[in-house]
mmCIF file of C-alpha atoms in Angstrom:
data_model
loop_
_atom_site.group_PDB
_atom_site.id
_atom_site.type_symbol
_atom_site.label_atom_id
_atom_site.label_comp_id
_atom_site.label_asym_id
_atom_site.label_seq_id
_atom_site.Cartn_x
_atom_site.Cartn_y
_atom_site.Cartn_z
ATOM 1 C CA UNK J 25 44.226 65.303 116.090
ATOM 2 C CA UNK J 26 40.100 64.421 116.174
ATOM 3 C CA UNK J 27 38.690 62.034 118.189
ATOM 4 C CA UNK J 28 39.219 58.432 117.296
ATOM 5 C CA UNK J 29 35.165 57.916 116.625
ATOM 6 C CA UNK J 30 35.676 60.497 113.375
ATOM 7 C CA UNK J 31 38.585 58.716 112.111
ATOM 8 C CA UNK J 32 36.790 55.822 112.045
ATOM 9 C CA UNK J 33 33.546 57.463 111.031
ATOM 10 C CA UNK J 34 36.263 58.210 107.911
ATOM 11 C CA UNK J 35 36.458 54.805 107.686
ATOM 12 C CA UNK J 36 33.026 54.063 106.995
ATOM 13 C CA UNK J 37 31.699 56.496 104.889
ATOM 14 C CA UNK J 38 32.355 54.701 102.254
ATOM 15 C CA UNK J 39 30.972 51.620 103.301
ATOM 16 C CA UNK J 40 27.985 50.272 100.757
ATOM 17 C CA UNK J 41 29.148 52.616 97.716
ATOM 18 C CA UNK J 42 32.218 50.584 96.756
ATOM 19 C CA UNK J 43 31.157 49.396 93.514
ATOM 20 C CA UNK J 44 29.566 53.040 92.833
ATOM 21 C CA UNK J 45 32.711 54.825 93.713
ATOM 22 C CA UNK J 46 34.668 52.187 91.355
ATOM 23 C CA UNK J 47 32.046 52.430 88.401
ATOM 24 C CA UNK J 48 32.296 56.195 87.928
ATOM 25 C CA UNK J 49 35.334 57.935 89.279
ATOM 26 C CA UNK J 50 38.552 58.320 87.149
ATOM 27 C CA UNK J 51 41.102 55.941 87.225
ATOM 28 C CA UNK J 52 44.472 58.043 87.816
ATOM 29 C CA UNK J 53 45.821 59.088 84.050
ATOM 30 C CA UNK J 54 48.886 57.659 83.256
ATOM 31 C CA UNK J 55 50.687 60.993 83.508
ATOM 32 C CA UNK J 56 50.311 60.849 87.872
ATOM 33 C CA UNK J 57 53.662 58.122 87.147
ATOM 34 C CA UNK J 58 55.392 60.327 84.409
ATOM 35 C CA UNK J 59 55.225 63.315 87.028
ATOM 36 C CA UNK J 60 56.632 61.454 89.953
ATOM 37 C CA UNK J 61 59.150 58.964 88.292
ATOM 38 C CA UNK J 62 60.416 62.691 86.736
ATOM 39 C CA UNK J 63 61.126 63.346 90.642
ATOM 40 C CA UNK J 64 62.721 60.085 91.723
ATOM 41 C CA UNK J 65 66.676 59.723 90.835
ATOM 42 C CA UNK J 66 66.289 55.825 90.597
ATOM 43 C CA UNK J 67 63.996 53.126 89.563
ATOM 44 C CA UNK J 68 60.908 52.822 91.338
ATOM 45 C CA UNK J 69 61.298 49.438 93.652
ATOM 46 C CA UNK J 70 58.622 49.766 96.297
ATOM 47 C CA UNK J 71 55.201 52.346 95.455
ATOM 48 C CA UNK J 72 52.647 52.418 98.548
ATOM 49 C CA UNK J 73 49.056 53.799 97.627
ATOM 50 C CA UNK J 74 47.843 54.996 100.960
ATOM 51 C CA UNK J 75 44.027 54.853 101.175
ATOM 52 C CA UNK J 76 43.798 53.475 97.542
ATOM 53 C CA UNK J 77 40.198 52.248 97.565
ATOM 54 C CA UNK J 78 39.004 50.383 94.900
ATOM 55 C CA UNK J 79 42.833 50.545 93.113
ATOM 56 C CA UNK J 80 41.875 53.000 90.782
ATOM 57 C CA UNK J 81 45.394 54.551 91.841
ATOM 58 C CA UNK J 82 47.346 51.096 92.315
ATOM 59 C CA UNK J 83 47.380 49.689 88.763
ATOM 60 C CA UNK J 84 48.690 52.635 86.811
ATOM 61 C CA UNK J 85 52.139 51.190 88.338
ATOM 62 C CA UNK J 86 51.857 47.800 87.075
ATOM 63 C CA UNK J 87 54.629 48.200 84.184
ATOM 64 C CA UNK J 88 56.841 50.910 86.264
ATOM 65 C CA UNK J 89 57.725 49.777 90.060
ATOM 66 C CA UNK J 90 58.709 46.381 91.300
ATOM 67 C CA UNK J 91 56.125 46.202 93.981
ATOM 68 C CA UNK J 92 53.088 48.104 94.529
ATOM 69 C CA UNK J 93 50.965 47.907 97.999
ATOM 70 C CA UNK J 94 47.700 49.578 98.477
ATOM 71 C CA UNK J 95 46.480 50.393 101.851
ATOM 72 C CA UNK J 96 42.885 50.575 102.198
ATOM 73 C CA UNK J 97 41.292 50.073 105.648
ATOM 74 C CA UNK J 98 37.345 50.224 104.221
ATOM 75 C CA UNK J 99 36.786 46.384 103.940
ATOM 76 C CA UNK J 100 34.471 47.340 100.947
ATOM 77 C CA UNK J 101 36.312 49.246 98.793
ATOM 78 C CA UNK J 102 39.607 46.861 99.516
ATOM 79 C CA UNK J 103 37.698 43.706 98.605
ATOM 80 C CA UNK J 104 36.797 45.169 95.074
ATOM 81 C CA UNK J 105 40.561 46.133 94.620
ATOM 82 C CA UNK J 106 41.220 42.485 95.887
ATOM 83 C CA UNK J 107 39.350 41.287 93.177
ATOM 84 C CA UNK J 108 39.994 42.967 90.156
ATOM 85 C CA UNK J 109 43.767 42.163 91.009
ATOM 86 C CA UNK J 110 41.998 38.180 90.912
ATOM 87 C CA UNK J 111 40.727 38.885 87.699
ATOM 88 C CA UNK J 112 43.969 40.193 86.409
ATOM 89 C CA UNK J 113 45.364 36.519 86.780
ATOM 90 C CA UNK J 114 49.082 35.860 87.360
ATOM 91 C CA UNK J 115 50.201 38.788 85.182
ATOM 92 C CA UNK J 116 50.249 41.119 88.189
ATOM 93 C CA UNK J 117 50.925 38.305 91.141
ATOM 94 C CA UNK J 118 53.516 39.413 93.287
ATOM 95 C CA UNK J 119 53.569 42.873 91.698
ATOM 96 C CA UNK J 120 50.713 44.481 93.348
ATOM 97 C CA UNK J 121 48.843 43.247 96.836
ATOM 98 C CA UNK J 122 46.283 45.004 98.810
ATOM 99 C CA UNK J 123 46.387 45.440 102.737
ATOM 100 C CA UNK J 124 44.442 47.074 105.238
ATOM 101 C CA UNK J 125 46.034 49.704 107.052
ATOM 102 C CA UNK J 126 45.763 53.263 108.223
ATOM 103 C CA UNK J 127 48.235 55.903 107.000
ATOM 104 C CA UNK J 128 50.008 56.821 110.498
ATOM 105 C CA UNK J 129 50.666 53.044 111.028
ATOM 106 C CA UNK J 130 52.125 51.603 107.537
ATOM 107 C CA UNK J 131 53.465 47.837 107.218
ATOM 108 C CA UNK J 132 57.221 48.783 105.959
ATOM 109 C CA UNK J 133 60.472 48.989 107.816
ATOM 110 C CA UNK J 134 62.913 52.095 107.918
ATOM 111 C CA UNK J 135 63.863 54.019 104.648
ATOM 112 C CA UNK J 136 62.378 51.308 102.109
ATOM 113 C CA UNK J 137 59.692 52.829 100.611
ATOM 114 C CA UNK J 138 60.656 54.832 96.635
ATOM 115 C CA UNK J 139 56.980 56.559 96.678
ATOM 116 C CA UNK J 140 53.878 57.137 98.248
ATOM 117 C CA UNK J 141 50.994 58.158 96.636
ATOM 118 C CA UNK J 142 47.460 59.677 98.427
ATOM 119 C CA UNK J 143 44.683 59.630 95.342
ATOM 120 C CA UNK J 144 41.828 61.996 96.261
ATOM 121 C CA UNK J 145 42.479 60.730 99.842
ATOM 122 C CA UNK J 146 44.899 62.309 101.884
ATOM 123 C CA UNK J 147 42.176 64.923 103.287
ATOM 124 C CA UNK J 148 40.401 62.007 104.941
ATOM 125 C CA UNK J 149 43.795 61.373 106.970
ATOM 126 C CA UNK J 150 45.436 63.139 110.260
ATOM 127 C CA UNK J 151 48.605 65.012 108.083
ATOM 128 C CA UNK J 152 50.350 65.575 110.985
ATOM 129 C CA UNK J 153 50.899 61.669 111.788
ATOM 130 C CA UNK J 154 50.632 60.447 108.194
ATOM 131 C CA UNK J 155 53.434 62.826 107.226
ATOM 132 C CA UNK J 156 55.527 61.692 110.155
ATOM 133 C CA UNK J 157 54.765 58.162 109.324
ATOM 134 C CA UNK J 158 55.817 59.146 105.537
ATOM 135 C CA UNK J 159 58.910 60.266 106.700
ATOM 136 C CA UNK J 160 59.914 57.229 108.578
ATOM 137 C CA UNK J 161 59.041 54.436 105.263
ATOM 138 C CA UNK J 162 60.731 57.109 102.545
ATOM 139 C CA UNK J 163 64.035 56.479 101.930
ATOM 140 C CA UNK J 164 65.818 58.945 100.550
ATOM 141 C CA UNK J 165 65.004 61.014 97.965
ATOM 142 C CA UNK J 166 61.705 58.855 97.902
ATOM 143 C CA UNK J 167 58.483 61.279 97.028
ATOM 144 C CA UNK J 168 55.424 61.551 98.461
ATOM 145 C CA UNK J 169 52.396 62.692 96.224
ATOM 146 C CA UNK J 170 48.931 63.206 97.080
ATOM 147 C CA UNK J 171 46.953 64.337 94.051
ATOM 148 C CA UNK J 172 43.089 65.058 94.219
ATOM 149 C CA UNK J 173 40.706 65.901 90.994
ATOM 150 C CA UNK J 174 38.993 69.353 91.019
ATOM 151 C CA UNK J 175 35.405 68.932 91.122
ATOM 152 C CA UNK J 176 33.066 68.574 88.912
ATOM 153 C CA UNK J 177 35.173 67.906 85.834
ATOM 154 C CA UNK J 178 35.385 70.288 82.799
ATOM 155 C CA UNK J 179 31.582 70.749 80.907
ATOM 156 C CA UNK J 180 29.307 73.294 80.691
ATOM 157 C CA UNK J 181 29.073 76.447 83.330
ATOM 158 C CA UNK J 182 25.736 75.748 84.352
ATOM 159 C CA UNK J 183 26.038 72.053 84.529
ATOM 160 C CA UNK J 184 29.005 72.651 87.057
ATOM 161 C CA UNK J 185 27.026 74.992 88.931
ATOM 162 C CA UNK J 186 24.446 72.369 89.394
ATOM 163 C CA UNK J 187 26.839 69.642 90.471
ATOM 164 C CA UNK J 188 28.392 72.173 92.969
ATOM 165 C CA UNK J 189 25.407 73.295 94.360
ATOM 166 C CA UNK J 190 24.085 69.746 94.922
ATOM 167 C CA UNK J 191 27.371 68.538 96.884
ATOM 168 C CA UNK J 192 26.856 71.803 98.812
ATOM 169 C CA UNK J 193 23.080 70.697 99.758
ATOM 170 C CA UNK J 194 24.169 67.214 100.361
ATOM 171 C CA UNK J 195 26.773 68.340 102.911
ATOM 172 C CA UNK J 196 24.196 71.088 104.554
ATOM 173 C CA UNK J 197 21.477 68.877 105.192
ATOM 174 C CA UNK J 198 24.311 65.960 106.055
ATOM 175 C CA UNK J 199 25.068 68.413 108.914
ATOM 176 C CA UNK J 200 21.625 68.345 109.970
ATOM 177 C CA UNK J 201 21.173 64.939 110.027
ATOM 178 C CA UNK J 202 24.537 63.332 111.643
ATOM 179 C CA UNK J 203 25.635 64.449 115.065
ATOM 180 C CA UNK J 204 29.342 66.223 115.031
ATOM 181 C CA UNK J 205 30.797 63.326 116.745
ATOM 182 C CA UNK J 206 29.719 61.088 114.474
ATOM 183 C CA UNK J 207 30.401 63.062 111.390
ATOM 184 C CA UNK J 208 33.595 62.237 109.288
ATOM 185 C CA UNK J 209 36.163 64.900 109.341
ATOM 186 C CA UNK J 210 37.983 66.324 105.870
ATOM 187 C CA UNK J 211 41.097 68.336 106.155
ATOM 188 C CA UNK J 212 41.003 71.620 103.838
ATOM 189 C CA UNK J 213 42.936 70.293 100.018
ATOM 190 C CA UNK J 214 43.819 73.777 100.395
ATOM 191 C CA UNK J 215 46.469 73.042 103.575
ATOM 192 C CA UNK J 216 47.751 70.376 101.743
ATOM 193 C CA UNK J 217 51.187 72.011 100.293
ATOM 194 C CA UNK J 218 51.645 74.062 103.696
ATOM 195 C CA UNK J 219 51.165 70.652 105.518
ATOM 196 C CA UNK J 220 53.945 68.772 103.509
ATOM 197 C CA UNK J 221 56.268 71.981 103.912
ATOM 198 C CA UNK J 222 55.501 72.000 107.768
ATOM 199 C CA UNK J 223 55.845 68.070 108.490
ATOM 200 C CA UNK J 224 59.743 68.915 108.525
ATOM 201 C CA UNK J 225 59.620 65.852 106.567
ATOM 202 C CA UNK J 226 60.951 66.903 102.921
ATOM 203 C CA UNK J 227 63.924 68.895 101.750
ATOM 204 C CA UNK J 228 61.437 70.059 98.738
ATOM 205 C CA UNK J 229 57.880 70.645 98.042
ATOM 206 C CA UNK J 230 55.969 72.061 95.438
ATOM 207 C CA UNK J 231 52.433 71.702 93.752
ATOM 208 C CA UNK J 232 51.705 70.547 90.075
ATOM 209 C CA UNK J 233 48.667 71.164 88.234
ATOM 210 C CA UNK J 234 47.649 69.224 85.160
ATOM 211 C CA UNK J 235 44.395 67.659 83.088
ATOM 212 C CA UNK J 236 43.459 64.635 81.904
ATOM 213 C CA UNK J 237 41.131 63.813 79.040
ATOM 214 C CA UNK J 238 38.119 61.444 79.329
ATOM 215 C CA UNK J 239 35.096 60.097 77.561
ATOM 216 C CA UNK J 240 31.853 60.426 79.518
ATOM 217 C CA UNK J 241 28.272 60.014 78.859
ATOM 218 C CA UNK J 242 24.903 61.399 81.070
ATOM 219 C CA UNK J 243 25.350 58.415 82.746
ATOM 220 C CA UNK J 244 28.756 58.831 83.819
ATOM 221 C CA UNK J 245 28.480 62.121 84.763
ATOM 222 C CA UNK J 246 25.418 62.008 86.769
ATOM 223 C CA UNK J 247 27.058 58.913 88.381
ATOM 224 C CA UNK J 248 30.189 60.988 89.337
ATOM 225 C CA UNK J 249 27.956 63.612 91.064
ATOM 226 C CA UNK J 250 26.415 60.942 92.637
ATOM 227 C CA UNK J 251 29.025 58.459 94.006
ATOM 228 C CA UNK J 252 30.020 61.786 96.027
ATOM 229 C CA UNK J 253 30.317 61.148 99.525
ATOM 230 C CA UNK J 254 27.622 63.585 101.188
ATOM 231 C CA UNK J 255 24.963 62.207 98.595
ATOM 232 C CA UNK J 256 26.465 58.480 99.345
ATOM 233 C CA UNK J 257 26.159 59.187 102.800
ATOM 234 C CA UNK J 258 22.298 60.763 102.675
ATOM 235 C CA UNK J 259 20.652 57.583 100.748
ATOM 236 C CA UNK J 260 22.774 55.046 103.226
ATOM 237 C CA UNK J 261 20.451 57.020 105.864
ATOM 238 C CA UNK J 262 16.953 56.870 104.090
ATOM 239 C CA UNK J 263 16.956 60.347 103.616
ATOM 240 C CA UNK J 264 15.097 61.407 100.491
ATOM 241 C CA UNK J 265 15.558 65.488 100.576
ATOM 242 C CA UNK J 266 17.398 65.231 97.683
ATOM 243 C CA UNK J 267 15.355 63.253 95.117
ATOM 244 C CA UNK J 268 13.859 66.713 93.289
ATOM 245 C CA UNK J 269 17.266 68.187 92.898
ATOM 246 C CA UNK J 270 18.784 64.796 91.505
ATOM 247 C CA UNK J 271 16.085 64.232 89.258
ATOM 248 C CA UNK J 272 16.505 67.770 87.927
ATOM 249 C CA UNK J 273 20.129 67.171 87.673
ATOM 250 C CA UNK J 274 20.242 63.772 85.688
ATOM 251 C CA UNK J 275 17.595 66.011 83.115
ATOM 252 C CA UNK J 276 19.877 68.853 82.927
ATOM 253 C CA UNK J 277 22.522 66.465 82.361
ATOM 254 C CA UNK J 278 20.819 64.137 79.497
ATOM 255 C CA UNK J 279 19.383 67.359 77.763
ATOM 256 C CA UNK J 280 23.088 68.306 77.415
ATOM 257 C CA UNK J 281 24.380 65.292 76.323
ATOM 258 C CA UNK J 282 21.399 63.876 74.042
ATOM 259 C CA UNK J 283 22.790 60.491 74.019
ATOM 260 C CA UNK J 284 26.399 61.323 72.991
ATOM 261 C CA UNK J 285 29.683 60.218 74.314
ATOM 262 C CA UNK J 286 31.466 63.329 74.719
ATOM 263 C CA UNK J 287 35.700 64.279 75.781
ATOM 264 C CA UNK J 288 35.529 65.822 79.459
ATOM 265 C CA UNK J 289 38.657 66.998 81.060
ATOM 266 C CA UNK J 290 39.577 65.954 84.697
ATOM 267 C CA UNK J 291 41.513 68.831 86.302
ATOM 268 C CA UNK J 292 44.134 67.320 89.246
ATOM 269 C CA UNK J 293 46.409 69.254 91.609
ATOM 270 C CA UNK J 294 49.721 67.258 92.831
ATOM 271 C CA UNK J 295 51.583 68.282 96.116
ATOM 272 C CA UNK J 296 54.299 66.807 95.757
ATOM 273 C CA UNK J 297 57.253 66.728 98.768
ATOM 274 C CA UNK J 298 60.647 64.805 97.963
ATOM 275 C CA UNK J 299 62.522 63.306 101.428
#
């Protein structure tokens, strides 16, 4: 466990970037539902999208569960959710809501839950209590996925090497700047798997890897880069260390793409535990 100021430093990292985050990350493909409803012995009643953000993981279930919550406690990235769902009109009413709420404290009784599903956010959460709490709303045989995107996505070797070695800077001088008990915590992606298999919580675990094909333009991709957290998090504080390297990066990134619209591949990694 980490002191309650870091969870809710968590919390509001993302504060002020929700319509960045929403613009240029990947919606989850289609196949994130094929995977899990191959896992699930019965129709899918009841999905809950812990930490869903902006929804970009909540309406892929639209035509394949009953009900579908997302739990999102950044008031930011929940209201965009909120309203996309307004824009939607009645087609989705009832189907999908959004609520705030923390993963260790979930708003469903005993056993009623048929999936949950962490997209790119289950290393912002405690896994000890969010896998206990998991285990409590599952019913049985009810699967619990949390699926993150490998970064940067699939290009060019030395474009990648750039975007990595950005995030790296952005997360060094990040370190300089914000006291450790005001810093948000990440648990390793790595522990994921070993997590799920240590909760006690599932009779079966097991890690998928797949890819996912998408157009993207300079913009796009520079934007991606960008919208990451440590860079969201160094321009929310003024600090302008950064501004060389991003400006070389967006013109190593346009010289590549010279105005095209290119396929990219998104590379994801399920672990995947079945209660």
């Amino acid at each position: 466990m980490i002191p309650e100021g870091n969870l809710q430093s968590n919390v509001d990292r993302f504060n002020g970037f929700a319509d960045n985050y929403d613009q240029h990350r990947p919606e989850a493909p289609s196949l994130v539902v094929e995977i899990i409803s191959r896992y699930l012995d019965r129709n899918v009643e009841l999905v809950a999208d812990i930490g869903c953000g902006t929804g970009l993981s909540t309406f892929i279930w639209k035509d394949s569960a009953q009900r579908i919550v997302g739990i999102e406690p950044n008031p930011d990235m929940r209201g965009i959710a909120q309203r996309k769902l307004e824009r939607a009109g009645t087609t989705m009413a009832g189907a999908i809501s959004f609520e705030s709420g923390f993963s260790n404290n979930l708003p469903f009784e005993d056993s009623t839950v048929d999936v949950i599903t962490c997209s790119q956010s289950f290393h912002w959460m405690d896994p000890e209590s969010t896998l206990q709490e998991a285990g409590r709303v599952l019913a049985q045989g009810g699967v619990f996925a949390a699926f993150d995107c490998d970064w940067p996505p699939v290009l060019q070797w030395h474009i990648e090497q750039a975007y990595t070695e950005l995030i790296t800077k952005a997360d060094g001088v990040l370190e300089q700047e914000v006291p450790v008990e005001q810093r948000a915590h990440k648990w390793s992606k790595d522990q994921h798997l070993a997590n799920l298999h240590r909760s006690g919580q599932f009779r079966y675990t097991r890690e998928i890897a797949f890819h996912n094909r998408e157009q993207c333009d300079a913009a796009r991709y520079t934007g991606l880069a960008l919208s990451q957290g440590g860079i969201q998090s160094l321009s929310k504080l003024g600090n302008r260390t950064l501004d060389d390297d991003i400006a070389r990066f967006v013109k190593l990134v346009e010289n590549h793409f010279e105005g095209r619209t290119l396929d990219i591949l998104f590379s994801y990694r399920m672990r995947l535990g079945i209660k």
